[in-house]
GROMACS .gro file of C-alpha atoms in nm:
model
  206
    1MET     CA    1  -1.510  -2.837   0.207
    2ILE     CA    2  -1.291  -2.823  -0.102
    3ILE     CA    3  -1.328  -2.544  -0.356
    4ASP     CA    4  -1.170  -2.538  -0.700
    5PRO     CA    5  -1.120  -2.169  -0.794
    6ALA     CA    6  -1.182  -2.262  -1.157
    7ASP     CA    7  -1.541  -2.352  -1.064
    8GLN     CA    8  -1.640  -2.007  -0.939
    9SER     CA    9  -1.608  -1.641  -1.029
   10PHE     CA   10  -1.310  -1.422  -0.952
   11SER     CA   11  -1.524  -1.221  -0.711
   12GLU     CA   12  -1.605  -1.536  -0.512
   13ASN     CA   13  -1.236  -1.626  -0.501
   14HIS     CA   14  -1.159  -1.269  -0.399
   15LYS     CA   15  -1.396  -1.294  -0.100
   16LEU     CA   16  -1.226  -1.612   0.019
   17MET     CA   17  -0.885  -1.451  -0.007
   18ILE     CA   18  -0.959  -1.121   0.166
   19GLY     CA   19  -1.152  -1.302   0.439
   20SER     CA   20  -0.863  -1.534   0.520
   21ILE     CA   21  -0.544  -1.341   0.436
   22VAL     CA   22  -0.574  -1.114   0.740
   23PRO     CA   23  -0.480  -0.876   0.878
   24ARG     CA   24  -0.327  -0.704   0.576
   25PRO     CA   25  -0.106  -0.395   0.610
   26ILE     CA   26  -0.217  -0.099   0.401
   27ALA     CA   27   0.003   0.094   0.160
   28LEU     CA   28  -0.131   0.440   0.087
   29VAL     CA   29   0.050   0.492  -0.243
   30SER     CA   30   0.115   0.841  -0.374
   31THR     CA   31   0.225   0.904  -0.731
   32ILE     CA   32   0.245   1.182  -0.987
   33SER     CA   33   0.153   1.161  -1.355
   34ASN     CA   34   0.362   1.298  -1.639
   35ASP     CA   35   0.100   1.576  -1.651
   36ASN     CA   36   0.190   1.666  -1.288
   37VAL     CA   37  -0.139   1.543  -1.140
   38TYR     CA   38  -0.108   1.388  -0.794
   39ASN     CA   39  -0.273   1.053  -0.723
   40LEU     CA   40  -0.329   0.882  -0.389
   41ALA     CA   41  -0.481   0.535  -0.338
   42PRO     CA   42  -0.473   0.258  -0.073
   43PHE     CA   43  -0.374  -0.103  -0.143
   44SER     CA   44  -0.392  -0.386   0.111
   45TYR     CA   45  -0.196  -0.648  -0.079
   46PHE     CA   46   0.128  -0.496   0.049
   47ASN     CA   47   0.440  -0.626   0.218
   48GLY     CA   48   0.817  -0.623   0.239
   49VAL     CA   49   1.038  -0.828   0.006
   50CYS     CA   50   1.394  -0.799   0.142
   51SER     CA   51   1.620  -0.555   0.325
   52ASN     CA   52   1.933  -0.545   0.107
   53PRO     CA   53   1.837  -0.340  -0.078
   54PRO     CA   54   1.527  -0.246   0.123
   55THR     CA   55   1.247  -0.351  -0.109
   56ILE     CA   56   0.869  -0.361  -0.089
   57MET     CA   57   0.585  -0.488  -0.304
   58PHE     CA   58   0.219  -0.410  -0.348
   59ALA     CA   59  -0.039  -0.550  -0.585
   60PRO     CA   60  -0.278  -0.316  -0.768
   61ALA     CA   61  -0.556  -0.524  -0.919
   62ARG     CA   62  -0.737  -0.432  -1.237
   63ARG     CA   63  -1.067  -0.255  -1.179
   64GLY     CA   64  -1.334  -0.512  -1.097
   65TYR     CA   65  -1.602  -0.365  -1.321
   66ASP     CA   66  -1.413  -0.310  -1.647
   67GLY     CA   67  -1.066  -0.464  -1.610
   68LYS     CA   68  -0.884  -0.137  -1.674
   69VAL     CA   69  -0.552  -0.049  -1.512
   70LYS     CA   70  -0.565   0.191  -1.218
   71ASP     CA   71  -0.411   0.539  -1.228
   72THR     CA   72  -0.153   0.444  -0.965
   73LEU     CA   73  -0.002   0.179  -1.192
   74ASN     CA   74  -0.015   0.404  -1.499
   75ASN     CA   75   0.174   0.675  -1.310
   76ILE     CA   76   0.439   0.432  -1.187
   77GLN     CA   77   0.489   0.297  -1.537
   78GLU     CA   78   0.535   0.652  -1.664
   79MET     CA   79   0.753   0.791  -1.385
   80ASN     CA   80   0.930   0.482  -1.241
   81GLU     CA   81   0.877   0.602  -0.884
   82PHE     CA   82   0.621   0.623  -0.604
   83VAL     CA   83   0.583   0.676  -0.229
   84ILE     CA   84   0.440   0.430   0.023
   85ASN     CA   85   0.269   0.601   0.318
   86ILE     CA   86   0.193   0.389   0.626
   87VAL     CA   87  -0.166   0.421   0.752
   88SER     CA   88  -0.214   0.493   1.123
   89GLU     CA   89  -0.555   0.479   1.289
   90GLU     CA   90  -0.589   0.857   1.305
   91ILE     CA   91  -0.580   0.889   0.925
   92VAL     CA   92  -0.811   0.599   0.837
   93GLU     CA   93  -1.110   0.807   0.727
   94PRO     CA   94  -0.923   1.032   0.478
   95MET     CA   95  -0.744   0.719   0.353
   96VAL     CA   96  -1.080   0.559   0.274
   97ALA     CA   97  -1.182   0.877   0.089
   98CYS     CA   98  -0.897   0.804  -0.155
   99SER     CA   99  -1.024   0.455  -0.241
  100THR     CA  100  -1.290   0.563  -0.492
  101ASP     CA  101  -1.208   0.522  -0.862
  102PHE     CA  102  -1.192   0.889  -0.952
  103ASP     CA  103  -1.108   1.020  -1.298
  104LYS     CA  104  -0.733   1.046  -1.361
  105SER     CA  105  -0.761   1.427  -1.356
  106VAL     CA  106  -0.872   1.422  -0.989
  107ASP     CA  107  -0.616   1.492  -0.718
  108GLU     CA  108  -0.706   1.269  -0.420
  109PHE     CA  109  -0.501   1.491  -0.188
  110LYS     CA  110  -0.769   1.754  -0.241
  111ILE     CA  111  -1.052   1.503  -0.199
  112SER     CA  112  -0.916   1.364   0.127
  113GLY     CA  113  -0.765   1.676   0.280
  114PHE     CA  114  -0.421   1.516   0.305
  115THR     CA  115  -0.123   1.749   0.271
  116PRO     CA  116   0.126   1.669  -0.009
  117ILE     CA  117   0.497   1.717   0.051
  118LYS     CA  118   0.725   1.682  -0.249
  119GLY     CA  119   0.971   1.397  -0.220
  120GLU     CA  120   1.341   1.461  -0.175
  121LYS     CA  121   1.462   1.189  -0.412
  122VAL     CA  122   1.145   1.137  -0.617
  123CYS     CA  123   0.896   1.375  -0.775
  124ALA     CA  124   0.599   1.193  -0.626
  125PRO     CA  125   0.461   1.354  -0.310
  126ARG     CA  126   0.439   1.197   0.032
  127VAL     CA  127   0.156   1.240   0.282
  128LYS     CA  128   0.247   1.484   0.559
  129GLU     CA  129  -0.002   1.325   0.798
  130SER     CA  130   0.154   0.978   0.765
  131LYS     CA  131   0.399   0.890   1.044
  132MET     CA  132   0.615   0.684   0.807
  133SER     CA  133   0.669   0.716   0.434
  134PHE     CA  134   0.902   0.538   0.193
  135GLU     CA  135   1.030   0.707  -0.121
  136CYS     CA  136   1.064   0.429  -0.378
  137LYS     CA  137   1.206   0.376  -0.722
  138LEU     CA  138   1.053   0.109  -0.941
  139ASN     CA  139   1.232  -0.224  -0.964
  140THR     CA  140   0.989  -0.421  -1.177
  141ILE     CA  141   0.621  -0.478  -1.255
  142VAL     CA  142   0.490  -0.831  -1.299
  143GLU     CA  143   0.156  -0.874  -1.474
  144ILE     CA  144  -0.063  -1.156  -1.340
  145GLY     CA  145  -0.362  -1.305  -1.520
  146ASN     CA  146  -0.547  -1.172  -1.821
  147ALA     CA  147  -0.635  -0.814  -1.914
  148GLU     CA  148  -0.979  -0.843  -1.756
  149PRO     CA  149  -1.147  -0.803  -1.415
  150GLY     CA  150  -0.972  -1.021  -1.161
  151GLY     CA  151  -0.626  -0.980  -1.312
  152GLY     CA  152  -0.358  -0.764  -1.159
  153PHE     CA  153   0.004  -0.669  -1.114
  154VAL     CA  154   0.283  -0.699  -0.860
  155VAL     CA  155   0.479  -0.375  -0.825
  156ILE     CA  156   0.823  -0.415  -0.667
  157GLY     CA  157   1.009  -0.106  -0.557
  158GLU     CA  158   1.333  -0.021  -0.378
  159ILE     CA  159   1.309   0.212  -0.081
  160ILE     CA  160   1.558   0.492  -0.141
  161LEU     CA  161   1.457   0.716   0.149
  162PHE     CA  162   1.270   0.663   0.478
  163HIS     CA  163   1.067   0.942   0.639
  164ILE     CA  164   0.989   0.866   1.005
  165LYS     CA  165   0.839   1.099   1.264
  166ASP     CA  166   1.071   1.123   1.565
  167GLU     CA  167   0.818   0.990   1.817
  168VAL     CA  168   0.771   0.668   1.619
  169ILE     CA  169   1.130   0.543   1.636
  170ASN     CA  170   1.331   0.448   1.943
  171ASP     CA  171   1.687   0.317   1.921
  172GLY     CA  172   1.635   0.212   1.562
  173ARG     CA  173   1.312   0.026   1.635
  174ILE     CA  174   0.954   0.124   1.553
  175ASP     CA  175   0.724   0.192   1.850
  176LEU     CA  176   0.394   0.035   1.750
  177ALA     CA  177   0.205   0.217   2.026
  178SER     CA  178   0.308   0.543   1.862
  179LEU     CA  179   0.273   0.434   1.500
  180GLN     CA  180  -0.074   0.282   1.560
  181PRO     CA  181  -0.085   0.097   1.227
  182ILE     CA  182  -0.413  -0.054   1.117
  183GLY     CA  183  -0.478  -0.367   0.918
  184ARG     CA  184  -0.739  -0.444   0.655
  185LEU     CA  185  -0.989  -0.724   0.698
  186ALA     CA  186  -1.275  -0.815   0.464
  187GLY     CA  187  -1.529  -0.559   0.345
  188ASN     CA  188  -1.521  -0.231   0.538
  189ASN     CA  189  -1.358  -0.383   0.845
  190TYR     CA  190  -1.018  -0.293   0.991
  191THR     CA  191  -0.817  -0.400   1.293
  192ARG     CA  192  -0.576  -0.242   1.539
  193VAL     CA  193  -0.244  -0.375   1.665
  194PHE     CA  194  -0.307  -0.375   2.040
  195ASP     CA  195  -0.286  -0.738   2.151
  196SER     CA  196   0.043  -0.916   2.085
  197PHE     CA  197   0.236  -1.206   2.233
  198LYS     CA  198   0.593  -1.329   2.212
  199VAL     CA  199   0.731  -1.670   2.119
  200ASN     CA  200   1.108  -1.710   2.128
  201ARG     CA  201   1.280  -1.909   1.854
  202LYS     CA  202   1.628  -2.050   1.817
  203ILE     CA  203   1.860  -1.840   1.605
  204LYS     CA  204   2.056  -2.146   1.491
  205PRO     CA  205   1.975  -2.518   1.512
  206ASP     CA  206   2.154  -2.724   1.776
   0.00000   0.00000   0.00000
């Protein structure tokens, strides 16, 4: 089968992408508006970019029903900062509670029951219940597509401070059994990291 994305709707293309680009790590992004209202929302187009400086990216899409920009992006554009909170299995349900498109005046920390802790280098709060959080300053925002449903943005940020619970790190390495990160699949489905295998590779060619 061959499908030309130009021949179908953005929602049909979206289903193909989220069903095949799996599993996707989840960034629970916390921000603050210039009116001092906290915002908390999950995004599963999320990954690292490079390590010098330590840099991450996530992609907040425009709202699918009206094409408007989400509060998370508005806050980052205003404040030039944000926090990425890693989602472990034990906090999945309150994370999902933050995924509704609430009015910008709504504080998702209160909706979900998460505990906000003010950042040390940014004004945006981090999630106390998250085992790892990254305080980030904005590097750049790249707009993709048109200002309509299906379009979106790539937000690139530099990590300026790591917060890691002691039990999660061992000799500078993350213990996945302790972190228990979850990945996003299609629809309402998620996956655990519990079955892994190792394949050695050559560091340098012969």
